[in-house]
CSV table of C-alpha atoms and ligand atoms in Angstrom, one decimal:
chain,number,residue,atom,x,y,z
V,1,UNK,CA,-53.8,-9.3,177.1
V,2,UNK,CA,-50.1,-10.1,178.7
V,3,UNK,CA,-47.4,-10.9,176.1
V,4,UNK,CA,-46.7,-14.2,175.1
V,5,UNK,CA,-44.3,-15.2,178.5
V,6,UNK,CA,-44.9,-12.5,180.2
V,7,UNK,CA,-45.4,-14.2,183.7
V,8,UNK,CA,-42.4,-16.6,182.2
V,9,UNK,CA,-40.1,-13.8,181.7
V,10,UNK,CA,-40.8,-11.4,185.0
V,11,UNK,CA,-40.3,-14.5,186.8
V,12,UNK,CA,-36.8,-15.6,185.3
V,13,UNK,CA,-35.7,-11.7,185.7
V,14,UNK,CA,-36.3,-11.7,189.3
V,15,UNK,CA,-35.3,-15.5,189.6
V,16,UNK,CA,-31.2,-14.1,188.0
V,17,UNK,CA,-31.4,-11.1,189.8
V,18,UNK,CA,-31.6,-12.8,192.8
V,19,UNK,CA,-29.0,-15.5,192.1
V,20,UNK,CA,-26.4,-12.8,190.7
V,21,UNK,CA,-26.9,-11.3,194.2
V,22,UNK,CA,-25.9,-14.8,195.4
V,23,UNK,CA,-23.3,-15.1,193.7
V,24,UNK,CA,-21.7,-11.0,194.1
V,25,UNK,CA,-22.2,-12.1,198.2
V,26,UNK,CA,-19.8,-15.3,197.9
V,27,UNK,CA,-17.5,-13.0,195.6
V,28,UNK,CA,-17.3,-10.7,198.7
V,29,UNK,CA,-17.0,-12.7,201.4
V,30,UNK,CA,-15.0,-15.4,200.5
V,31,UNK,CA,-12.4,-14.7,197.4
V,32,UNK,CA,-9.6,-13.7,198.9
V,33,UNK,CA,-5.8,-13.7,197.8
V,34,UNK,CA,-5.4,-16.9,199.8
V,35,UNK,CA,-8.3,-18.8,197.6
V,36,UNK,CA,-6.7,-17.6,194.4
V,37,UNK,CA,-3.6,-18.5,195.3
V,38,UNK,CA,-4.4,-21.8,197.0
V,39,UNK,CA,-6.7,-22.0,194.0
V,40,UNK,CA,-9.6,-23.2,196.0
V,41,UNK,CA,-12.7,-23.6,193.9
V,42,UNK,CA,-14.9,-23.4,197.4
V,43,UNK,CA,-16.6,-19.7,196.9
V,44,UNK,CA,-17.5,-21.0,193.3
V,45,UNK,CA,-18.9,-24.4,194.8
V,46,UNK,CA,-21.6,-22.8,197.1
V,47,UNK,CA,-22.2,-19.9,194.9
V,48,UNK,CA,-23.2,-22.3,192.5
V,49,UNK,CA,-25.5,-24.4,195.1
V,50,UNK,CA,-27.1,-21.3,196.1
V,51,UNK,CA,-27.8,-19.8,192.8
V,52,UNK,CA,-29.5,-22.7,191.2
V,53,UNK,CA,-31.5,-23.9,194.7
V,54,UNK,CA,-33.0,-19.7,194.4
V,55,UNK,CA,-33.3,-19.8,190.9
V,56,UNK,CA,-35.4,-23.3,191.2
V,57,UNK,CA,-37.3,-21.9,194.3
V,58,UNK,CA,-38.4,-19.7,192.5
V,59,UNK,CA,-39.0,-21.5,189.1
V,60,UNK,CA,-41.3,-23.5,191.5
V,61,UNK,CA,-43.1,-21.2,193.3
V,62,UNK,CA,-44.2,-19.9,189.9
V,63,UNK,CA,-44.5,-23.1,187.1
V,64,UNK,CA,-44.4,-26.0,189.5
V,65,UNK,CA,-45.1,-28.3,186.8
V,66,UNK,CA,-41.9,-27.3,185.0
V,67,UNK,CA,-39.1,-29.2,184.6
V,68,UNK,CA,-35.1,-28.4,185.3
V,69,UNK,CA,-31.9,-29.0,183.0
V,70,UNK,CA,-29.6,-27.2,185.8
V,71,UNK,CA,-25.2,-28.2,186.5
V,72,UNK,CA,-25.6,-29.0,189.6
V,73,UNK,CA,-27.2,-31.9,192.0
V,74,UNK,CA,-27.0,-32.2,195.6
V,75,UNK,CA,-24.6,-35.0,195.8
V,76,UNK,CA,-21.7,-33.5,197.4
V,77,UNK,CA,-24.2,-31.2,200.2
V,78,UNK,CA,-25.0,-35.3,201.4
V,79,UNK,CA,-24.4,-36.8,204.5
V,80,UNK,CA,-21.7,-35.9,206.9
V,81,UNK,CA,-19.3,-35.4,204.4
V,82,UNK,CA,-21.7,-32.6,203.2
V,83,UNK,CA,-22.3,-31.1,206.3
V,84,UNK,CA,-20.2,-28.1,206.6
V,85,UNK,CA,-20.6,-27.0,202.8
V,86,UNK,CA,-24.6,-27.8,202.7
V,87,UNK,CA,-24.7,-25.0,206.3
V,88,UNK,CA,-23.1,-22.9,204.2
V,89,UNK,CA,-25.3,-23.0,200.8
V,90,UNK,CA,-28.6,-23.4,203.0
V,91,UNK,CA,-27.6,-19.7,205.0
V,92,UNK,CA,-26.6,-18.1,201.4
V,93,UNK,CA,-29.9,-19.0,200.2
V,94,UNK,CA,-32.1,-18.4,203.0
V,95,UNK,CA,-30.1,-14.4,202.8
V,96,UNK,CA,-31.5,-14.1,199.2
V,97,UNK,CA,-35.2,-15.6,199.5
V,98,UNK,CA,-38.5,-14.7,200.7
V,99,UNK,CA,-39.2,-17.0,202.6
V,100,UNK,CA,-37.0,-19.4,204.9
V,101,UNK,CA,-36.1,-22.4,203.4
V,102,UNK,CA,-35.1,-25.9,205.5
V,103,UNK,CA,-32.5,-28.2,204.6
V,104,UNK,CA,-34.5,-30.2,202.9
V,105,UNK,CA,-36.1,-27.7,200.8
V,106,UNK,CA,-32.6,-26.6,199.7
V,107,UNK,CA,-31.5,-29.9,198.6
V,108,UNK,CA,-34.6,-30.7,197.1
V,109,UNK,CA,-34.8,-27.5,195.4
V,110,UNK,CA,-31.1,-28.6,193.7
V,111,UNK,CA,-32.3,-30.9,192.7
V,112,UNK,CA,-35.1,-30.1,190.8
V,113,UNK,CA,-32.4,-29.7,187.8
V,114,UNK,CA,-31.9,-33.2,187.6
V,115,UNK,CA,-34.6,-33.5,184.2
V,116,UNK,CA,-32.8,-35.0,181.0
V,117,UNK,CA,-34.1,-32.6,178.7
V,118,UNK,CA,-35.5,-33.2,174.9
V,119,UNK,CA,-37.5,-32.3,172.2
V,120,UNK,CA,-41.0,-32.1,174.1
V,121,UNK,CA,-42.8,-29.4,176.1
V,122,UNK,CA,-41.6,-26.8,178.7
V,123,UNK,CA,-38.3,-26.9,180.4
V,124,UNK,CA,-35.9,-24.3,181.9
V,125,UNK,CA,-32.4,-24.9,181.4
V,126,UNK,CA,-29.8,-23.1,184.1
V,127,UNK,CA,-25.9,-22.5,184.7
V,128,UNK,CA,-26.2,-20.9,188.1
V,129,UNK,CA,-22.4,-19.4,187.7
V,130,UNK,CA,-21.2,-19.5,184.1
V,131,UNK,CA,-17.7,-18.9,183.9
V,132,UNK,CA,-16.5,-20.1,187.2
V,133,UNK,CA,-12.9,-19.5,186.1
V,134,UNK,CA,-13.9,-15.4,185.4
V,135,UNK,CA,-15.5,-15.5,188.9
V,136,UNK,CA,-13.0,-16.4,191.1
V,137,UNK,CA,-11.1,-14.1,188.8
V,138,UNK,CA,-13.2,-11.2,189.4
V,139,UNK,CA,-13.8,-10.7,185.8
V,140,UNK,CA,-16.9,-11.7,183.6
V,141,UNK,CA,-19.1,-14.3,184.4
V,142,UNK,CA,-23.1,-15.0,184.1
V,143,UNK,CA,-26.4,-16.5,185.4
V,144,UNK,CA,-28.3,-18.0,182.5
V,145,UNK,CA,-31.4,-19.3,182.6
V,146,UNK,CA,-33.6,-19.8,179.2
V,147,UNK,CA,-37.0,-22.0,179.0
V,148,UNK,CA,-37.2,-24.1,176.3
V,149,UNK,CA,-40.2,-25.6,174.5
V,150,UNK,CA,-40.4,-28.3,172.2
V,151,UNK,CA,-37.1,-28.1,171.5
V,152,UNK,CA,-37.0,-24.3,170.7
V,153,UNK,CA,-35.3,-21.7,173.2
V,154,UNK,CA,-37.9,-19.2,173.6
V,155,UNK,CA,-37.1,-17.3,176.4
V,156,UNK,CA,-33.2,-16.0,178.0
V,157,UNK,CA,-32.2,-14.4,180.5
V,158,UNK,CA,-28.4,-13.7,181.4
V,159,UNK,CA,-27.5,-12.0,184.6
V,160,UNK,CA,-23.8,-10.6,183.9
V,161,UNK,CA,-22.7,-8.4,187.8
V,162,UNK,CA,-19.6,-7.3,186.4
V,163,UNK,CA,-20.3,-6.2,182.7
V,164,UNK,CA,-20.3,-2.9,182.3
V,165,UNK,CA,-23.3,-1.6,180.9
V,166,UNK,CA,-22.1,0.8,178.2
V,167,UNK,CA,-18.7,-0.5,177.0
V,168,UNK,CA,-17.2,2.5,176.2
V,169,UNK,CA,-17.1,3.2,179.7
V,170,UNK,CA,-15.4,-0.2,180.8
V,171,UNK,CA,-14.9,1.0,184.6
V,172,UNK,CA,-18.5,2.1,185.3
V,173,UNK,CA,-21.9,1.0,185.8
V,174,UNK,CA,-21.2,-2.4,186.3
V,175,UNK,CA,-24.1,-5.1,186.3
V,176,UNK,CA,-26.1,-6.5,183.2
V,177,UNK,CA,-29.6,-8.4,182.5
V,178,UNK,CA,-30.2,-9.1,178.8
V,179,UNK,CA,-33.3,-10.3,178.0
V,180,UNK,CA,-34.8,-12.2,175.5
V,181,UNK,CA,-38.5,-13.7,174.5
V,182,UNK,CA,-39.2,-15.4,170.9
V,183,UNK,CA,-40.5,-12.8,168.6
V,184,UNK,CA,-40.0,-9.4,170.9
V,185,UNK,CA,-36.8,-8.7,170.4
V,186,UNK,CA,-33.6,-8.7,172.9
V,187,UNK,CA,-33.4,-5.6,175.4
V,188,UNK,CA,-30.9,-5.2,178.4
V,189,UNK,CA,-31.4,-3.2,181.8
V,190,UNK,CA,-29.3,-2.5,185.0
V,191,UNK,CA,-29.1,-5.4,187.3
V,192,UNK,CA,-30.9,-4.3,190.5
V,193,UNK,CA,-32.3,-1.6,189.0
V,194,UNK,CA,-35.6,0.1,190.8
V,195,UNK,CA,-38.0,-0.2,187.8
V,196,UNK,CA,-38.3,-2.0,184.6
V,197,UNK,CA,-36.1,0.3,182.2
V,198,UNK,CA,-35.0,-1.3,179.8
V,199,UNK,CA,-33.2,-0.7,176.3
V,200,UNK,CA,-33.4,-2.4,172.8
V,201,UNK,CA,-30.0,-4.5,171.6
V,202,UNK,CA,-28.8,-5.0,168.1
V,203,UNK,CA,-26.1,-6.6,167.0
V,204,UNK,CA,-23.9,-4.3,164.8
V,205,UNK,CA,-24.6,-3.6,161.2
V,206,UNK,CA,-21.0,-4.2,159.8
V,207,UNK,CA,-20.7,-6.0,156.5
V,208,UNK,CA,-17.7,-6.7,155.9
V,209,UNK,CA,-15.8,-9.5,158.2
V,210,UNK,CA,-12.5,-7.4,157.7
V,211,UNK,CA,-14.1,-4.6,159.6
V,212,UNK,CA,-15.3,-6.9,162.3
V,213,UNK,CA,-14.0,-7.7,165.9
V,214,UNK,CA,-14.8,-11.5,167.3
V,215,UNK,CA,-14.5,-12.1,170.8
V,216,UNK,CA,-13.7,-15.9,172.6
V,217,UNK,CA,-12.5,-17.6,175.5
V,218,UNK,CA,-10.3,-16.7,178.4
V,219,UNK,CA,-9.8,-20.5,178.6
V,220,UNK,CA,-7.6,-21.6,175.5
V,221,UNK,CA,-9.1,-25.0,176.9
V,222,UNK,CA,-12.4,-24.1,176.1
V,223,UNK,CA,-11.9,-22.7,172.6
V,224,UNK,CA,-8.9,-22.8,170.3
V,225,UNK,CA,-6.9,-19.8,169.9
V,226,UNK,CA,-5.1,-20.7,167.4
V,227,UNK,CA,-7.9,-21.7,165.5
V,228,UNK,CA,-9.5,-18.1,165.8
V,229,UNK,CA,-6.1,-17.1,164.7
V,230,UNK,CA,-6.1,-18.3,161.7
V,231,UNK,CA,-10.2,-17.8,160.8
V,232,UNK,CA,-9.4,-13.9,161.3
V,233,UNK,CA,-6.5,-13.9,159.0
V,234,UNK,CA,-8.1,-15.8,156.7
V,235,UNK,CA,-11.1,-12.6,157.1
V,236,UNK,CA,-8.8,-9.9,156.8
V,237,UNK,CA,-9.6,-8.9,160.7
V,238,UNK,CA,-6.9,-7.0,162.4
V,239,UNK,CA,-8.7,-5.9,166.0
V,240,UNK,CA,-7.6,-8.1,168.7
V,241,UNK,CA,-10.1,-10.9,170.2
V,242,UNK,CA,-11.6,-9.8,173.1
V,243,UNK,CA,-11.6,-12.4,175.7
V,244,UNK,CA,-14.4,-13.0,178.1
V,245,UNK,CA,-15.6,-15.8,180.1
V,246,UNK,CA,-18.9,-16.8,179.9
V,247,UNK,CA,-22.2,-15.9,178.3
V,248,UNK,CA,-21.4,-12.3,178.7
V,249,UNK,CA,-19.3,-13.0,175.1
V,250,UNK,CA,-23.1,-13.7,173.8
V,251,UNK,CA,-24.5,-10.3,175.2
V,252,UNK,CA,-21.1,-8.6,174.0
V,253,UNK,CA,-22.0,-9.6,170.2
V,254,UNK,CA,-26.2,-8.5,170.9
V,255,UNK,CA,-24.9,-5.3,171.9
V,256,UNK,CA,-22.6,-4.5,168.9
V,257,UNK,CA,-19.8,-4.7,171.5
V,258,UNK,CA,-18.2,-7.4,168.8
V,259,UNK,CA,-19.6,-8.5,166.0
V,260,UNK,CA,-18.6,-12.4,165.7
V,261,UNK,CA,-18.4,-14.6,168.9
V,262,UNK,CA,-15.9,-17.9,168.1
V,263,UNK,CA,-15.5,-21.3,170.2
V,264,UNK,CA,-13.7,-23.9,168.8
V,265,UNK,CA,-13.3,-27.2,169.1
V,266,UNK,CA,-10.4,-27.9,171.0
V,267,UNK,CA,-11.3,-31.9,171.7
V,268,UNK,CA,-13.5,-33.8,169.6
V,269,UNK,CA,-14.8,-35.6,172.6
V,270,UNK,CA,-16.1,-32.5,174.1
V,271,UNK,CA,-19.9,-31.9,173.9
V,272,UNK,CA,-21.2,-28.5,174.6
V,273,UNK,CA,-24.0,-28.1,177.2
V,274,UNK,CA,-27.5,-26.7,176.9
V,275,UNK,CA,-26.9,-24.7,179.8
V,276,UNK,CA,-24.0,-22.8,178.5
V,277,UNK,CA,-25.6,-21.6,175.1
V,278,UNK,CA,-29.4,-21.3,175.5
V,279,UNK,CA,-30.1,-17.8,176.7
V,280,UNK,CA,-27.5,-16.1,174.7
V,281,UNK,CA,-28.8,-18.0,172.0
V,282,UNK,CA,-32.1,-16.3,171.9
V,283,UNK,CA,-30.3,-13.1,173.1
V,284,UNK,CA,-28.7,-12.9,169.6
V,285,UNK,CA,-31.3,-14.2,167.4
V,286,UNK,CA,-33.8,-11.8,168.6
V,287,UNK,CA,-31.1,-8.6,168.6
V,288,UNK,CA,-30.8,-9.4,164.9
V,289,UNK,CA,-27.6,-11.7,164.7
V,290,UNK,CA,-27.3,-15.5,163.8
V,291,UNK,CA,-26.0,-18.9,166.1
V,292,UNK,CA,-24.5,-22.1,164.3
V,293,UNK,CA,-22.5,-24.6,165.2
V,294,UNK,CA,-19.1,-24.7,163.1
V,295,UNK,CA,-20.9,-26.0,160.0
V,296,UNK,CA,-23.3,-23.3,159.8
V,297,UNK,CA,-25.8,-25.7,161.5
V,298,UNK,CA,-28.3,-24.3,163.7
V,299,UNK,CA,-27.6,-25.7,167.5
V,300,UNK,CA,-30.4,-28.5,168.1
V,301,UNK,CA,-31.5,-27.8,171.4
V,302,UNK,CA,-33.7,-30.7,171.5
V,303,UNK,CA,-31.2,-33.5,172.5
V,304,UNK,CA,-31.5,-34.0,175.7
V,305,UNK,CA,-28.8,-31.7,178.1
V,306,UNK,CA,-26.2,-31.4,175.8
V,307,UNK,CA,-26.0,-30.1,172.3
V,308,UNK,CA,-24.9,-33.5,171.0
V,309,UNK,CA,-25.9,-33.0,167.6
V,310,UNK,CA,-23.3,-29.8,167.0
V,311,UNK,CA,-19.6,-29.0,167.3
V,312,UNK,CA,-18.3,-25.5,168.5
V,313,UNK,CA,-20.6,-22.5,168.3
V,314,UNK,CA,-20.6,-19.6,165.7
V,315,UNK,CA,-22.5,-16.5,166.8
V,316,UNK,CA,-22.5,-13.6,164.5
V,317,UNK,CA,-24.2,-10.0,164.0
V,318,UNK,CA,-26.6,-11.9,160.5
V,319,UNK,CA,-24.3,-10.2,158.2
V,320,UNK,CA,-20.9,-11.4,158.3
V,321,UNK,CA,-22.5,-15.0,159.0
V,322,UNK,CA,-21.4,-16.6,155.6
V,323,UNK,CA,-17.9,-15.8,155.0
V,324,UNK,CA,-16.9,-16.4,158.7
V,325,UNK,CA,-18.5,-19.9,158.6
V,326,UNK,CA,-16.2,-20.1,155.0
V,327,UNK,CA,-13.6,-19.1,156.5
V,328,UNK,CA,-13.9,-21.3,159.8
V,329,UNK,CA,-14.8,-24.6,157.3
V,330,UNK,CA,-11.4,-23.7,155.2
V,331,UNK,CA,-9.9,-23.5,158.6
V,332,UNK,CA,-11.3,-26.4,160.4
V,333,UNK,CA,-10.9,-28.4,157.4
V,334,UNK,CA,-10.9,-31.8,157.8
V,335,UNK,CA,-8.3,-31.1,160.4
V,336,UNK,CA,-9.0,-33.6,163.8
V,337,UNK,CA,-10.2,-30.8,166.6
V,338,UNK,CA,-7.3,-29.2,168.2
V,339,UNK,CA,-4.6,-30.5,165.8
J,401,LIG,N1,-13.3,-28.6,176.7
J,401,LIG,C1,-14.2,-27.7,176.7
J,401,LIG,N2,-14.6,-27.2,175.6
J,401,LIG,C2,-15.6,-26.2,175.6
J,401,LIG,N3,-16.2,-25.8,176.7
J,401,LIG,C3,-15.9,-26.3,177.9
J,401,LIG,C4,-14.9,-27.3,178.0
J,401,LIG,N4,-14.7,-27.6,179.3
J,401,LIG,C5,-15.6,-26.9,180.0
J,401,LIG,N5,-16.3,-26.1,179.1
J,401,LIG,C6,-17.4,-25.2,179.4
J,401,LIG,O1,-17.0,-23.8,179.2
J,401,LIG,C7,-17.8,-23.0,180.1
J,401,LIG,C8,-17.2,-21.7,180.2
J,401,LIG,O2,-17.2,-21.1,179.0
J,401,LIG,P1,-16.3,-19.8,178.6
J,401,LIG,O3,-14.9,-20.4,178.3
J,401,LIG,O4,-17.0,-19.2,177.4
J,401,LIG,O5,-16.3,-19.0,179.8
J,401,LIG,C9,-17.8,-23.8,181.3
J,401,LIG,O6,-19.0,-23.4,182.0
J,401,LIG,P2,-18.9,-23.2,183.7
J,401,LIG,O7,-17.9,-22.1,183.9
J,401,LIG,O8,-20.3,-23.0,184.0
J,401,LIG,O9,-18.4,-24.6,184.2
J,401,LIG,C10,-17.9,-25.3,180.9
J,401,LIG,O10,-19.2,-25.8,180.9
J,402,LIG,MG1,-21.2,-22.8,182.1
């Protein structure tokens, strides 16, 4: 008998591999020093419509009934206005699929991520670029896609082209899927690798928060620094953060890479999105490791698109879990977000 999600899961592996392509393809052709310096989000904008419109092509070739929590909608590809950008998206995407997709299908396929989420059935959640700033940076950033049922994520999958797949050799072998299904543990292969090999993650075995490394933001608007500051002081911890955009931070502590994962509040009117935590969620429950929100809350993924019913995100390797959410409550305080 297949494993529980086993169609699921093959389909959301090839579903990220083929948006990472996507996305590597608009890195290529169309980052240049001019966008950077112009700081033109374009490249990211039709990356982003191309990855979701493959990712829910597929998704609907396979589980048609299933619904979509994606970022984006179609709105701007409309009408004239649309015109140029929606040629663009439609030629990406019809590069990366199987079969040749209209206009139409495109747009319609966008928008298949439109569903509002909540605490009932199947749906797939998906940020088709995570970490659009590390993108056009050329540094980390992710494809995540995770299915969700009743409320639980049981299924991740995170896409990560310019992770390096060992660490410890930070210049080669670039290009990581993590994987993740309820109950069978978290694994990672190559991206675009011939075959299925695939290794087991853990998150690291240290005990003591002193001895630990945390890793956070690029964007100081994203997660406070200074916050994270003072939380490692307060822990004894003397390695400096690493800093990396995206979900990739998520893989990073599944892997042992880091062993405590940090984003604070920086505004209290800020509500996180399912779409930017569900895969690595699972990815570090099932390598062994633990994901609250700041008060040691586990993140209710059952609210509809965004995780309205938690602040900031704690992810840890399981052991170091209760002094670093001590340490981030002494912090935090009653302190208003940011302050
Ligand atoms: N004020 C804020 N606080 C926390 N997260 C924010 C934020 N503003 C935007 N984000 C989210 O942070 C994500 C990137 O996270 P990170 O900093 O870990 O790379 C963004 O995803 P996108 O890049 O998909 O838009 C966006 O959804
Ligand atoms: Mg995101």
């Amino acid at each position: 008998m297949p494993a529980y999600l086993a169609a699921e899961r093959a389909a959301a592996i090839e579903a990220v591999e083929r948006a990472s392509r996507v996305c590597t393809a608009v890195f290529q052709r169309l980052v240049t020093e001019e966008t950077l310096t112009k700081r033109d989000k374009s490249p990211v904008t039709v990356a982003d419509f191309g990855a979701q419109a493959v990712v829910n092509a597929i998704l609907e070739k396979h589980f048609p009934d299933d619904p979509v929590v994606g970022e984006e909608d179609s709105k701007d590809l409309q009408g004239e206005a649309g015109r140029a950008l929606c040629e663009k998206v439609v030629d990406l995407v019809n590069a990366a699929v199987e079969r040749p997709m209209s206009t139409d299908e495109v747009l319609r396929a966008i928008d298949r991520g439109q569903y509002a989420g909540g605490s009932t059935g199947r749906h797939w959640t998906l940020d088709p670029i995570d970490g659009t700033k590390g993108f056009l940076r050329g540094e980390q950033f992710a494809v995540c896609l995770a299915l969700i049922i009743d409320g639980k994520v049981s299924l991740g999958v995170v896409g990560c082209p310019n992770l390096p797949f060992d660490m410890s050799r930070p210049t080669e072998d670039r290009g990581v899927l993590a994987v993740a299904v309820e109950g069978q543990g978290a694994f990672q292969r190559r991206l675009h690798a011939d075959g299925d090999a695939e290794e087991r993650m853990h998150a690291s075995s240290v005990a003591n928060a002193r001895d630990a490394s945390f890793c956070e933001s690029v964007e100081a608007g994203h997660s406070s620094h200074g916050d994270s500051a003072r939380i490692a002081e307060l822990l004894g911890i003397t390695k400096q953060s690493l800093r990396m955009d995206s979900q990739c931070k998520y893989v990073a502590v599944a892997r042992g890479d880091a062993d405590i994962y940090l984003r604070l509040p920086v505004s209290s009117s800020y509500t996180e999105k399912i779409w930017d935590h569900a895969a690595g969620n699972i990815i570090i429950r099932e390598a062994g490791g633990r994901v609250s929100d700041v008060s040691g809350e586990p993140l209710d993924f059952s609210a509809g698109r965004t995780l309205s019913r938690n602040k900031g995100v704690i992810a840890t390797n399981g052991r170091v879990f209760d002094a670093v959410i001590a340490a981030v409550q002494r912090t935090l305080g009653d302190k208003a977000p940011g302050a």
